[in-house]
Short mmCIF file of C-alpha atoms and ligand atoms in Angstrom, two decimals:
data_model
loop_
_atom_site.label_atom_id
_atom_site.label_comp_id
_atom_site.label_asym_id
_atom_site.label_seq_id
_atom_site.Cartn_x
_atom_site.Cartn_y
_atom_site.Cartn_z
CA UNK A 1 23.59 -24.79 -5.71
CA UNK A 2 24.88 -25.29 -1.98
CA UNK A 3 20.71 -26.16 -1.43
CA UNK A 4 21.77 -30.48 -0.13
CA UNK A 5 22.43 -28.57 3.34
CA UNK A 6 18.97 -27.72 4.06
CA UNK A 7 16.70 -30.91 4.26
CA UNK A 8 13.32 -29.60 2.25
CA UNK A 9 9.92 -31.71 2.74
CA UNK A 10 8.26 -32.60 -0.51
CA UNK A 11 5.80 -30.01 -0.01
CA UNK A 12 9.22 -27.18 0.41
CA UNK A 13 10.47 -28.84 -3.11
CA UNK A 14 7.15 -28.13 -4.81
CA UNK A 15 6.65 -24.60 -3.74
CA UNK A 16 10.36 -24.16 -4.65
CA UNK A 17 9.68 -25.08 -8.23
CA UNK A 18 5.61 -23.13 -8.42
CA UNK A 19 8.24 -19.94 -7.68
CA UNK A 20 11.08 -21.30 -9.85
CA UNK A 21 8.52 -21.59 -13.06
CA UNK A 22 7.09 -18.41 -11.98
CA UNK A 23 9.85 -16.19 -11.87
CA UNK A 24 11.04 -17.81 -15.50
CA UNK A 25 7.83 -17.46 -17.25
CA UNK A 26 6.49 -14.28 -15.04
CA UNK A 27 9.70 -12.14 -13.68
CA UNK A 28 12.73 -13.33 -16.13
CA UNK A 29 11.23 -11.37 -19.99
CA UNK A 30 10.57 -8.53 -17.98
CA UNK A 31 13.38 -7.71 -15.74
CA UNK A 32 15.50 -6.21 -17.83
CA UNK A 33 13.03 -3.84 -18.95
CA UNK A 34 11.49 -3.15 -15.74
CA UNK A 35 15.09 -2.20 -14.03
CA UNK A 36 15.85 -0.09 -17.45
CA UNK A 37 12.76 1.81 -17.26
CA UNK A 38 12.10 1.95 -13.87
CA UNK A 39 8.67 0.39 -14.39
CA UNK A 40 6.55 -0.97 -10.98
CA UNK A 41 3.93 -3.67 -12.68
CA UNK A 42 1.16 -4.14 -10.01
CA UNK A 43 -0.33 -7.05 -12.33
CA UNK A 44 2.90 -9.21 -10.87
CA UNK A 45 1.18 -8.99 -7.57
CA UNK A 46 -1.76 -9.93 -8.56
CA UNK A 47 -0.23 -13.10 -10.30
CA UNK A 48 1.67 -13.69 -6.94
CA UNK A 49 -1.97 -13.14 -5.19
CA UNK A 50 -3.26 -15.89 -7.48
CA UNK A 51 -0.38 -18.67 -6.31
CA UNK A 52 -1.16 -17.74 -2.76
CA UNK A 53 2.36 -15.78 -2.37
CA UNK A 54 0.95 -13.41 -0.60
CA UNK A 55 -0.60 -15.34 2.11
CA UNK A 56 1.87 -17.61 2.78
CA UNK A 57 1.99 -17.03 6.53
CA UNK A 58 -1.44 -16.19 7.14
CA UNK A 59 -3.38 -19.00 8.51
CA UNK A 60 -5.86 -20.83 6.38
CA UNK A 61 -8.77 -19.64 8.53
CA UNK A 62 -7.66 -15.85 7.41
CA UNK A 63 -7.56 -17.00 4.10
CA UNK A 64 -3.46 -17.61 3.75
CA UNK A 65 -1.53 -20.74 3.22
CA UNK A 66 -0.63 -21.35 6.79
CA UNK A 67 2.88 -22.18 5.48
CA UNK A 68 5.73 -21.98 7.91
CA UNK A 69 8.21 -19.41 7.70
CA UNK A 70 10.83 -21.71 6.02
CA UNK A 71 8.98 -22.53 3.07
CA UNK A 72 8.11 -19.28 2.54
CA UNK A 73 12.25 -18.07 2.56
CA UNK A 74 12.25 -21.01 0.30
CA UNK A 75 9.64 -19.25 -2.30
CA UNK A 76 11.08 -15.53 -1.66
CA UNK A 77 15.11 -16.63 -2.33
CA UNK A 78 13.81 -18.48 -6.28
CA UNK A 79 11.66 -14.56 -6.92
CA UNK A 80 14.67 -12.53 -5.84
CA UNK A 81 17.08 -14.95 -7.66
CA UNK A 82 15.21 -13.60 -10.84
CA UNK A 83 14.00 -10.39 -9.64
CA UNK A 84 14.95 -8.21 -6.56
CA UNK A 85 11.80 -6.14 -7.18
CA UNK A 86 9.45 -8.31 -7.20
CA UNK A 87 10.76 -10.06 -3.89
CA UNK A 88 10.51 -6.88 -2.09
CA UNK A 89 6.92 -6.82 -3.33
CA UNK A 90 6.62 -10.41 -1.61
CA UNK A 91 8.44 -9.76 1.51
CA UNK A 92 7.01 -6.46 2.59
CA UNK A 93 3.45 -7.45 2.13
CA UNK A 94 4.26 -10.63 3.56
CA UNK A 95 6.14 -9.84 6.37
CA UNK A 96 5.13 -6.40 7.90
CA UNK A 97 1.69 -5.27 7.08
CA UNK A 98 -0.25 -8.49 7.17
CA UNK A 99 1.78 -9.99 10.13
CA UNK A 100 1.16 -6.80 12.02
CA UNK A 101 -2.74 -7.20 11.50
CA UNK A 102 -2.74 -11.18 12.46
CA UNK A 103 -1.21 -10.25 15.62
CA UNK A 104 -2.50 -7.26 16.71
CA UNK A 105 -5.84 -6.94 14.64
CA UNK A 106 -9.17 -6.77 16.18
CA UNK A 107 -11.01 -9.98 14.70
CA UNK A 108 -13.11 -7.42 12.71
CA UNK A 109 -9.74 -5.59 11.35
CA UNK A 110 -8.57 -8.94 10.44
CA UNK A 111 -12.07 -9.70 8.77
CA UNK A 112 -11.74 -6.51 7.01
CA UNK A 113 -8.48 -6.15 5.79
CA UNK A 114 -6.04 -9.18 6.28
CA UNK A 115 -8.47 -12.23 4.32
CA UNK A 116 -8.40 -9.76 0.91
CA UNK A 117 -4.62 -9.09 1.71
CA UNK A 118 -4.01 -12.85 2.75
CA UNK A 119 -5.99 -13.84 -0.96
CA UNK A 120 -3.65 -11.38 -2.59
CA UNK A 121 -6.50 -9.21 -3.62
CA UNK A 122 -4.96 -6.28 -1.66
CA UNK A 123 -1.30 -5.02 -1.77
CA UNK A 124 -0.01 -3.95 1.70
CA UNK A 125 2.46 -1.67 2.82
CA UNK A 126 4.39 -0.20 5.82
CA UNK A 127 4.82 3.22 6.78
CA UNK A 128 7.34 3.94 9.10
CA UNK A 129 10.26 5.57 8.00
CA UNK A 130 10.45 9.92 7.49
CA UNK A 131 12.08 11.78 5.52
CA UNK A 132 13.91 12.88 8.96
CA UNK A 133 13.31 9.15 10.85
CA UNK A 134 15.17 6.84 9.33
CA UNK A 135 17.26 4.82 11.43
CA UNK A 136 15.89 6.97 14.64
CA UNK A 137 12.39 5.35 14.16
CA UNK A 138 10.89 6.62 17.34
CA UNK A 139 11.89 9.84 16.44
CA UNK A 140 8.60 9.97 13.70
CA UNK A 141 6.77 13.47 13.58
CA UNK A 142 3.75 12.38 12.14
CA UNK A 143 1.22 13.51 14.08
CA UNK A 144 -2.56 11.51 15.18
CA UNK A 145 -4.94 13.69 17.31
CA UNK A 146 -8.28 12.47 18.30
CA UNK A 147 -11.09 14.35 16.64
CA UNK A 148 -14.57 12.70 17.56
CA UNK A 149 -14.36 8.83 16.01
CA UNK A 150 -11.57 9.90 13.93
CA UNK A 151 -8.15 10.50 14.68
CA UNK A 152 -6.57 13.44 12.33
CA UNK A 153 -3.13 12.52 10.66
CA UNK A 154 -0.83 14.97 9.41
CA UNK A 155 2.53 14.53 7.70
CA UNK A 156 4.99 12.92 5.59
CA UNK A 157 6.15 8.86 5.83
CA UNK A 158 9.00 8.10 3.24
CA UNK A 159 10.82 5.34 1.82
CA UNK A 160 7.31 3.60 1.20
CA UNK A 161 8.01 0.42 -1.11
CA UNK A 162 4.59 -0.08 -3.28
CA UNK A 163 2.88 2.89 -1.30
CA UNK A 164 1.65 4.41 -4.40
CA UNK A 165 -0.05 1.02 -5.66
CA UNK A 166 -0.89 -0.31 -2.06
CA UNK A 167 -4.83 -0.98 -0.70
CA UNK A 168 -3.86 -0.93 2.82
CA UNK A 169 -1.12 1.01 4.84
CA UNK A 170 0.20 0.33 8.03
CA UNK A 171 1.15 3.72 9.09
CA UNK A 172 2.98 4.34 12.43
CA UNK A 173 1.98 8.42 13.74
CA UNK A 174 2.69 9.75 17.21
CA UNK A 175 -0.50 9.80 19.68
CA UNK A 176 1.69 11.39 22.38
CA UNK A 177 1.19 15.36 22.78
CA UNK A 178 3.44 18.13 21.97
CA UNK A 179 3.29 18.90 25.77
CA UNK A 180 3.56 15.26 27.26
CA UNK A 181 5.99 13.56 24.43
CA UNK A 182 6.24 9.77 25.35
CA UNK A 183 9.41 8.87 23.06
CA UNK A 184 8.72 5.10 21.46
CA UNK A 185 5.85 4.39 23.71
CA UNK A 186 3.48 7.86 22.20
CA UNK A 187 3.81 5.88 19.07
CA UNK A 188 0.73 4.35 17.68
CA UNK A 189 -0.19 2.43 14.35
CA UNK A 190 -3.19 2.77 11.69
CA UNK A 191 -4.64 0.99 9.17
CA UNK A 192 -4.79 3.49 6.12
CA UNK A 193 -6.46 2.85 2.66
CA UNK A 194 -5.97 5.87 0.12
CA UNK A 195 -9.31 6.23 -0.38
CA UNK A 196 -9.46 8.40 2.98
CA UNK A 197 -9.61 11.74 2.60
CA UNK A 198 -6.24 13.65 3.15
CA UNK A 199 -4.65 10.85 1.67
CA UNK A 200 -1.56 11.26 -1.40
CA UNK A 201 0.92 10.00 -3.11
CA UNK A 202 4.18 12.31 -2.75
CA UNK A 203 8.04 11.85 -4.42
CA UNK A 204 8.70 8.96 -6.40
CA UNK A 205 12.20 8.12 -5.53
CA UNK A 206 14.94 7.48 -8.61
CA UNK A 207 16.93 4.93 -7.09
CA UNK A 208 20.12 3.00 -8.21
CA UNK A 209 19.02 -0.41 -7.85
CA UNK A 210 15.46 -2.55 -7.06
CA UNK A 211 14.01 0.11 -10.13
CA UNK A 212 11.24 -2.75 -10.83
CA UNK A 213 9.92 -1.40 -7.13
CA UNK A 214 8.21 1.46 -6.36
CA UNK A 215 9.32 3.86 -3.27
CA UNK A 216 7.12 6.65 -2.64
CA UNK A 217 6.84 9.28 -0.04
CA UNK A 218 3.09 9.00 1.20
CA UNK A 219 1.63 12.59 2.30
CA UNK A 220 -1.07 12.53 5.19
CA UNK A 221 -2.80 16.23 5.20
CA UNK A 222 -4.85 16.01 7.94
CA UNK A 223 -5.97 11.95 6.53
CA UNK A 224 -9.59 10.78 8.24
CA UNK A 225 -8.88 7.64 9.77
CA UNK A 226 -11.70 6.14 11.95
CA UNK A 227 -10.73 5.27 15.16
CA UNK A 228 -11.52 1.70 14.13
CA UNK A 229 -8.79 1.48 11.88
CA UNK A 230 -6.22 2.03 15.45
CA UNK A 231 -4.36 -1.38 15.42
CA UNK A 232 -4.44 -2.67 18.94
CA UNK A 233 -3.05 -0.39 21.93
CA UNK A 234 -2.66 3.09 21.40
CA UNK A 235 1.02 3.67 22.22
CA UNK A 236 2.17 0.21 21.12
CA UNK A 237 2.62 1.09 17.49
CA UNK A 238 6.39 1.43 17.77
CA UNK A 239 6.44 -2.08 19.75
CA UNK A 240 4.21 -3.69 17.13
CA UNK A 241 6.61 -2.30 14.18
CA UNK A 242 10.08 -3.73 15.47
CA UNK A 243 8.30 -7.09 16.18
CA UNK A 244 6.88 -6.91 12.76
CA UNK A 245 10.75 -6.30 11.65
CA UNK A 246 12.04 -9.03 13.20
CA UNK A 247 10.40 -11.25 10.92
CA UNK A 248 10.74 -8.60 7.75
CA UNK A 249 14.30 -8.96 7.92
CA UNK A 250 13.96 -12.98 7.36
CA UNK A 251 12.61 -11.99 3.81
CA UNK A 252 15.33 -9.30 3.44
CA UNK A 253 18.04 -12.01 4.29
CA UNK A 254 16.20 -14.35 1.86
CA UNK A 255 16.04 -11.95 -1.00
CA UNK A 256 19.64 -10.74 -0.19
CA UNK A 257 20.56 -14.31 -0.45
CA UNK A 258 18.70 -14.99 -4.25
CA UNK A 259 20.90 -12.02 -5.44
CA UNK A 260 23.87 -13.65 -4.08
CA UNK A 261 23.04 -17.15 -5.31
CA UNK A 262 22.28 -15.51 -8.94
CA UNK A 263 25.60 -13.50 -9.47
CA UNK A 264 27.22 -16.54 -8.01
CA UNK A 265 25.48 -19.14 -11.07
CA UNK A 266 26.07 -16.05 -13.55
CA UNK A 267 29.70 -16.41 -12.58
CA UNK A 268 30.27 -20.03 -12.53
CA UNK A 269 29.05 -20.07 -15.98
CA UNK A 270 30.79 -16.96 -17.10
CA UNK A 271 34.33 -18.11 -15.81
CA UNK A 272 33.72 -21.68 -17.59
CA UNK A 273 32.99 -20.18 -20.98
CA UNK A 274 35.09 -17.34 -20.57
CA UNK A 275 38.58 -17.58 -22.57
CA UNK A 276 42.00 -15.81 -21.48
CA UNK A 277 45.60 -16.38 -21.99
CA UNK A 278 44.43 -19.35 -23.94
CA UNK A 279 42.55 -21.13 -21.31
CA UNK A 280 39.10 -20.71 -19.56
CA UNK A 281 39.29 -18.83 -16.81
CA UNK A 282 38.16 -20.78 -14.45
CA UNK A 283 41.11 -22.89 -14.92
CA UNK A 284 42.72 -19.90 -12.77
CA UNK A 285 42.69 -20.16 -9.49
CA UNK A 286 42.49 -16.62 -8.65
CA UNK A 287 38.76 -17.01 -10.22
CA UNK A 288 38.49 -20.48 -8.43
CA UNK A 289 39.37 -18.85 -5.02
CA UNK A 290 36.63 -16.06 -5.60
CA UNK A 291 33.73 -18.73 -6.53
CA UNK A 292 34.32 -20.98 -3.52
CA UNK A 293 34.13 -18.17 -1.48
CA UNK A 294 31.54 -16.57 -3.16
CA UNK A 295 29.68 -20.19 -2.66
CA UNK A 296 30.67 -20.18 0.84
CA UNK A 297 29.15 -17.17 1.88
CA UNK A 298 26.10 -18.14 0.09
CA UNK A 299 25.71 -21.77 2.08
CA UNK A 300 26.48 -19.89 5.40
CA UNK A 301 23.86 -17.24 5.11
CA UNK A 302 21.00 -19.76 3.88
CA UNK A 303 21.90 -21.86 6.84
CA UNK A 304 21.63 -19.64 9.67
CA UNK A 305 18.55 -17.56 8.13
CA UNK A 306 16.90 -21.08 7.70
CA UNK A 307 18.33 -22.55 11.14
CA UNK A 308 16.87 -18.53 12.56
CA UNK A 309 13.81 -19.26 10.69
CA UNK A 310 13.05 -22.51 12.31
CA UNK A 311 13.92 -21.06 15.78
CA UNK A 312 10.85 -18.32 14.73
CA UNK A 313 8.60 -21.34 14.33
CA UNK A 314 9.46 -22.89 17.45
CA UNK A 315 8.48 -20.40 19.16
CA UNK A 316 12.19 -19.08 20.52
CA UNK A 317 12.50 -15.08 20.05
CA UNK A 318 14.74 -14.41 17.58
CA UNK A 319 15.68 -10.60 17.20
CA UNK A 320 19.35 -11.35 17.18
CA UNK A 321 19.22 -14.13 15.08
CA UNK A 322 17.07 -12.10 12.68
CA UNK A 323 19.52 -9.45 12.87
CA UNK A 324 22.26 -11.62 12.11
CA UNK A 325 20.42 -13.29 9.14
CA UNK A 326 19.60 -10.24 7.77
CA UNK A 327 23.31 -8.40 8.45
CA UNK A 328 25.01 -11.57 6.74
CA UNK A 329 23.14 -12.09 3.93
CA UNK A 330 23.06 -8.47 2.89
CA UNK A 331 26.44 -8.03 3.01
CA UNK A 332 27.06 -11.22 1.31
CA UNK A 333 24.78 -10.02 -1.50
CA UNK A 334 27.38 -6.87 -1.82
CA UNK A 335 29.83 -8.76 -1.60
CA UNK A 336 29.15 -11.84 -3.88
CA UNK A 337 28.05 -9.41 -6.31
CA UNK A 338 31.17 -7.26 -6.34
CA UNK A 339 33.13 -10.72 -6.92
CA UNK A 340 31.08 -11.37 -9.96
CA UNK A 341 31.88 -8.27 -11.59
CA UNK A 342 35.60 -8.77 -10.71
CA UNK A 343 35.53 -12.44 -12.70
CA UNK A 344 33.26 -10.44 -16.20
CA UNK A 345 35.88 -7.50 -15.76
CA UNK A 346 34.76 -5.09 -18.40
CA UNK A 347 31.66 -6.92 -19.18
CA UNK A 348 30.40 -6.80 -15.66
CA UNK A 349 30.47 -3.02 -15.91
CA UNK A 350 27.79 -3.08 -18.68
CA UNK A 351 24.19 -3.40 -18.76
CA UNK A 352 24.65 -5.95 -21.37
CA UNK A 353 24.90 -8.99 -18.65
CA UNK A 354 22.84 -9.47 -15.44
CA UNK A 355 26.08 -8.75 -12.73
CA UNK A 356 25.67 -4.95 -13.22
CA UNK A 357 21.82 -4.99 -11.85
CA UNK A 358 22.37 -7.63 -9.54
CA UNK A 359 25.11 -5.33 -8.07
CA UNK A 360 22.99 -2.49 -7.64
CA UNK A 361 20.13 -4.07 -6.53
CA UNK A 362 22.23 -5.34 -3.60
CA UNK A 363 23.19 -2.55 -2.47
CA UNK A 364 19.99 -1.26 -0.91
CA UNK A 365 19.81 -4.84 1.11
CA UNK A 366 22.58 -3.07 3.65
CA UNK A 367 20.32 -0.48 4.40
CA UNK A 368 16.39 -0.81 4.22
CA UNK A 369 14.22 -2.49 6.92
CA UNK A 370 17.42 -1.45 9.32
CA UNK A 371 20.92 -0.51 7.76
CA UNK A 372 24.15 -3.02 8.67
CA UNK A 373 25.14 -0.26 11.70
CA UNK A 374 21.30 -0.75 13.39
CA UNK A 375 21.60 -4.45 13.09
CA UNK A 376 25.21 -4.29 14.77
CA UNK A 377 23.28 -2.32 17.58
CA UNK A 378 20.53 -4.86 18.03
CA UNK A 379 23.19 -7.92 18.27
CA UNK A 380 25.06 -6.09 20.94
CA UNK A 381 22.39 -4.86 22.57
CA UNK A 382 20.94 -8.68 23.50
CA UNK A 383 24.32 -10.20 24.09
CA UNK A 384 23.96 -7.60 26.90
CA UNK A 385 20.87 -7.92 27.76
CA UNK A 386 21.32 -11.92 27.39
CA UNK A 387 24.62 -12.06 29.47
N1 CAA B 1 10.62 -6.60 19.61
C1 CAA B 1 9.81 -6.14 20.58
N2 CAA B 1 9.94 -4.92 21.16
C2 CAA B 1 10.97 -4.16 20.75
C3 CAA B 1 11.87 -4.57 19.75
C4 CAA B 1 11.67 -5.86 19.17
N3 CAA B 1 12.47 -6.32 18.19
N4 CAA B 1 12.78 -3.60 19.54
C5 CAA B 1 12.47 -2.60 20.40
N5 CAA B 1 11.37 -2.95 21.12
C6 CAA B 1 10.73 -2.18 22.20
C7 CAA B 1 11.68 -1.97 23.36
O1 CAA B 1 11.66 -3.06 24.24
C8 CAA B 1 11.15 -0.70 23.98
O2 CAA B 1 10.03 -1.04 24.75
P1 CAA B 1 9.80 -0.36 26.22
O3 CAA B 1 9.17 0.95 25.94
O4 CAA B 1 8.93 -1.34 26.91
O5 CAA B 1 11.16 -0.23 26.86
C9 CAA B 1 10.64 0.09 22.77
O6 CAA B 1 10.41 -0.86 21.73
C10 CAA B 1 11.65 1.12 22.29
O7 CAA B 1 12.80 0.41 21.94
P2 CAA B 1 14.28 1.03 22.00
O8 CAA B 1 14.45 1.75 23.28
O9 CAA B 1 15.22 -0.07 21.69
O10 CAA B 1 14.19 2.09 20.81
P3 CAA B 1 15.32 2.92 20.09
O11 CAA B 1 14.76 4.26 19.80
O12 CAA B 1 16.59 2.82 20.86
O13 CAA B 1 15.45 2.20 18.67
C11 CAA B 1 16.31 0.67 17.02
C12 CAA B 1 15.86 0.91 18.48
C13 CAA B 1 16.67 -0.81 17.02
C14 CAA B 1 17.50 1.51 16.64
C15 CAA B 1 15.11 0.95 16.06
O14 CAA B 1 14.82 2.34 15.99
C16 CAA B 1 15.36 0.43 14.67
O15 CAA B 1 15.17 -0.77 14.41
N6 CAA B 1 15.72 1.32 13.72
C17 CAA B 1 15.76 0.98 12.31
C18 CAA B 1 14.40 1.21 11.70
C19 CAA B 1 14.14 0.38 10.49
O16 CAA B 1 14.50 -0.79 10.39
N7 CAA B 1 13.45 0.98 9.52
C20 CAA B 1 13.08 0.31 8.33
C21 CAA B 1 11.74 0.80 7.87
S1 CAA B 1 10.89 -0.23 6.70
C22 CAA B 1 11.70 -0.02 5.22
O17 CAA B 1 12.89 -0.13 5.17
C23 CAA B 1 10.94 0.29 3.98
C24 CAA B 1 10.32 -0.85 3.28
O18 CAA B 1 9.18 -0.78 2.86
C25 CAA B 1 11.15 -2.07 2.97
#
């Protein structure tokens, strides 16, 4: 639906259908039960490791796909269509922790750590967020101080999707001293596996929607990491972590999109079978209203996340039009969804049809990886700083 406005190569179209017959065969049985039970499978990412979905941007010579960032919105919009989870699974790892390695890694780091992650035989995550840093990133507390060829990390990072299941961590701690604090810039990152010592899992959070994912508070009591593991400048890890969002929220507009694009099918079918006062109901055009704009919104936000995404391949910085992407497509997914459980009335307030999740699961897309009020901030900010 509304997919004749983007002009696909041959090569988009297959990848489109590899995730289309994935997500049917792989994600669809399971989704019900895995939002129900609030169950994380980490074999999924393994199967998404085998297609090469979670080295999609990673050049061939680091074992990825070398795909361009298009194709790989193309690939994340069919998972999250099916299932939210799983296409924050895809985008995190994706976007965040391996980018952050191919562009600040050492070539040994990247030897190390990005090929298994680019072959999908290690799960990354991202560490940023506290339980008192959320939107105030640079305001972290975790703490890094230099002991020998270690550095010593203690605290708590929150809000961790797959951090209990995940082989490597990108994990953002302040290097800056207590007596000399240096705001964003006495930030610095680490590569963290959780077989260091001082390494645990913490809370597992009991969320309202994206229940197939796993978000975990990771606890660092006094965690070993060798001073290898310091991803490029000390100081820069704050730097390195927005830059590394820019692109993150491309996936979050893509998966916000696939839950829009769902309840919007869901509803076109629902309104044709659906009879009322004698009459399907899309034969009303109170319904018909709410599914052309549902479908509107839906075309819009694929077009400027794909016309963003291009931009990103170019070359051309694209914070704003990240921030856009990702503003407009989340709140499309809230507000699609909401539509669709308008047109099932009483039905789409049951678990027995596929509106209710897809509702929830949006939800979330308005505030992780920066909520709609931070994005607001970063569009104003550059048409200032662009003016
Ligand atoms: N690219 C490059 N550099 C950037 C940048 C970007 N997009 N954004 C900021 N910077 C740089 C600035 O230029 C500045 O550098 P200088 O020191 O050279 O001046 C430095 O970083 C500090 O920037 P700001 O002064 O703008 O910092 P701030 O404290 O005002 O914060 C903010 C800016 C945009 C509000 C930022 O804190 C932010 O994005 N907050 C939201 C955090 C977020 O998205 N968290 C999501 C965590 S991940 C998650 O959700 C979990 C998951 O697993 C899915």
């Amino acid at each position: 639906m509304s997919w004749a406005l983007i002009p696909l190569s041959e090569e988009q179209r297959a990848i489109q259908q590899t995730a289309r017959d994935f997500a049917d065969a792989e994600l669809a049985p399971f989704t019900e039960r895995w939002d129900r039970d609030g169950v994380f499978d980490r074999g999924i990412g393994e199967k998404l490791g085998a297609l090469g979905f979670l080295g999609m941007l990673i050049p061939e010579a680091y074992d990825g796909l070398g795909l361009d960032t298009c194709t790989y919105l193309v690939a994340l919009e069919e998972i999250a269509a099916v299932d939210a989870s799983t296409a924050v699974l895809m985008s995190v790892h994706n976007s965040l922790p391996t980018q952050m390695l191919l562009r600040f890694g050492s070539e040994a780091q990247k030897q190390a750590y990005l090929k298994p992650m680019a072959r999908g035989e290690w799960l990354g995550a991202f560490a940023l967020s506290e339980p008192d840093a959320g939107s105030d990133a640079a305001s972290l507390r975790t703490q890094a101080v230099r002991d020998g060829d270690h550095f010593v990390l203690t605290g708590v990072k929150a809000w961790v999707s797959h951090g209990g299941h995940a082989d490597v961590i990108l994990a953002m701690a302040r290097t800056d001293t207590p007596d000399d604090r240096k705001g964003a810039r006495g930030i610095s990152a680490f590569i963290v596996t959780p077989d260091m010592p001082g390494f645990s899992v913490g809370k597992k959070e009991d969320k309202m929607g994206l229940r197939g994912s796993e978000t975990v508070q990771l606890v660092f009591d006094e965690l070993r990491v060798p001073v290898a593991n310091l991803l490029g400048e000390a100081g820069m890890g704050f730097v390195y972590a927005m830059q590394s969002l820019d692109n993150g929220r491309l996936g979050i507009a893509a998966q916000s999109i696939g839950i829009a694009r769902a309840a919007l099918e869901h509803s076109v079918r629902y309104a044709a079978e659906r009879q009322q006062f004698g009459k399907a109901i899309k034969e009303f055009q109170a319904i018909q209203f709410k599914l052309a704009d549902m479908a509107t919104r839906v075309a819009a936000s694929r077009t400027l996340l794909h016309a963003t995404a291009a931009a990103k391949d170019r070359g051309l910085p694209i914070t704003q039009y990240g921030s856009m992407s990702k503003l407009m497509s989340s709140e499309t997914a809230m507000w699609v969804t909401t539509q669709a459980i308008q047109i099932y009335g009483g039905y789409g307030y049951v678990k027995e049809y596929p509106v209710e999740r897809l509702f929830r699961d949006a939800k979330v897309t308005e505030i992780y990886e920066g909520t709609s009020e931070i994005q607001r901030i970063i569009i104003a900010r550059e048409l200032y700083a662009t003016s």
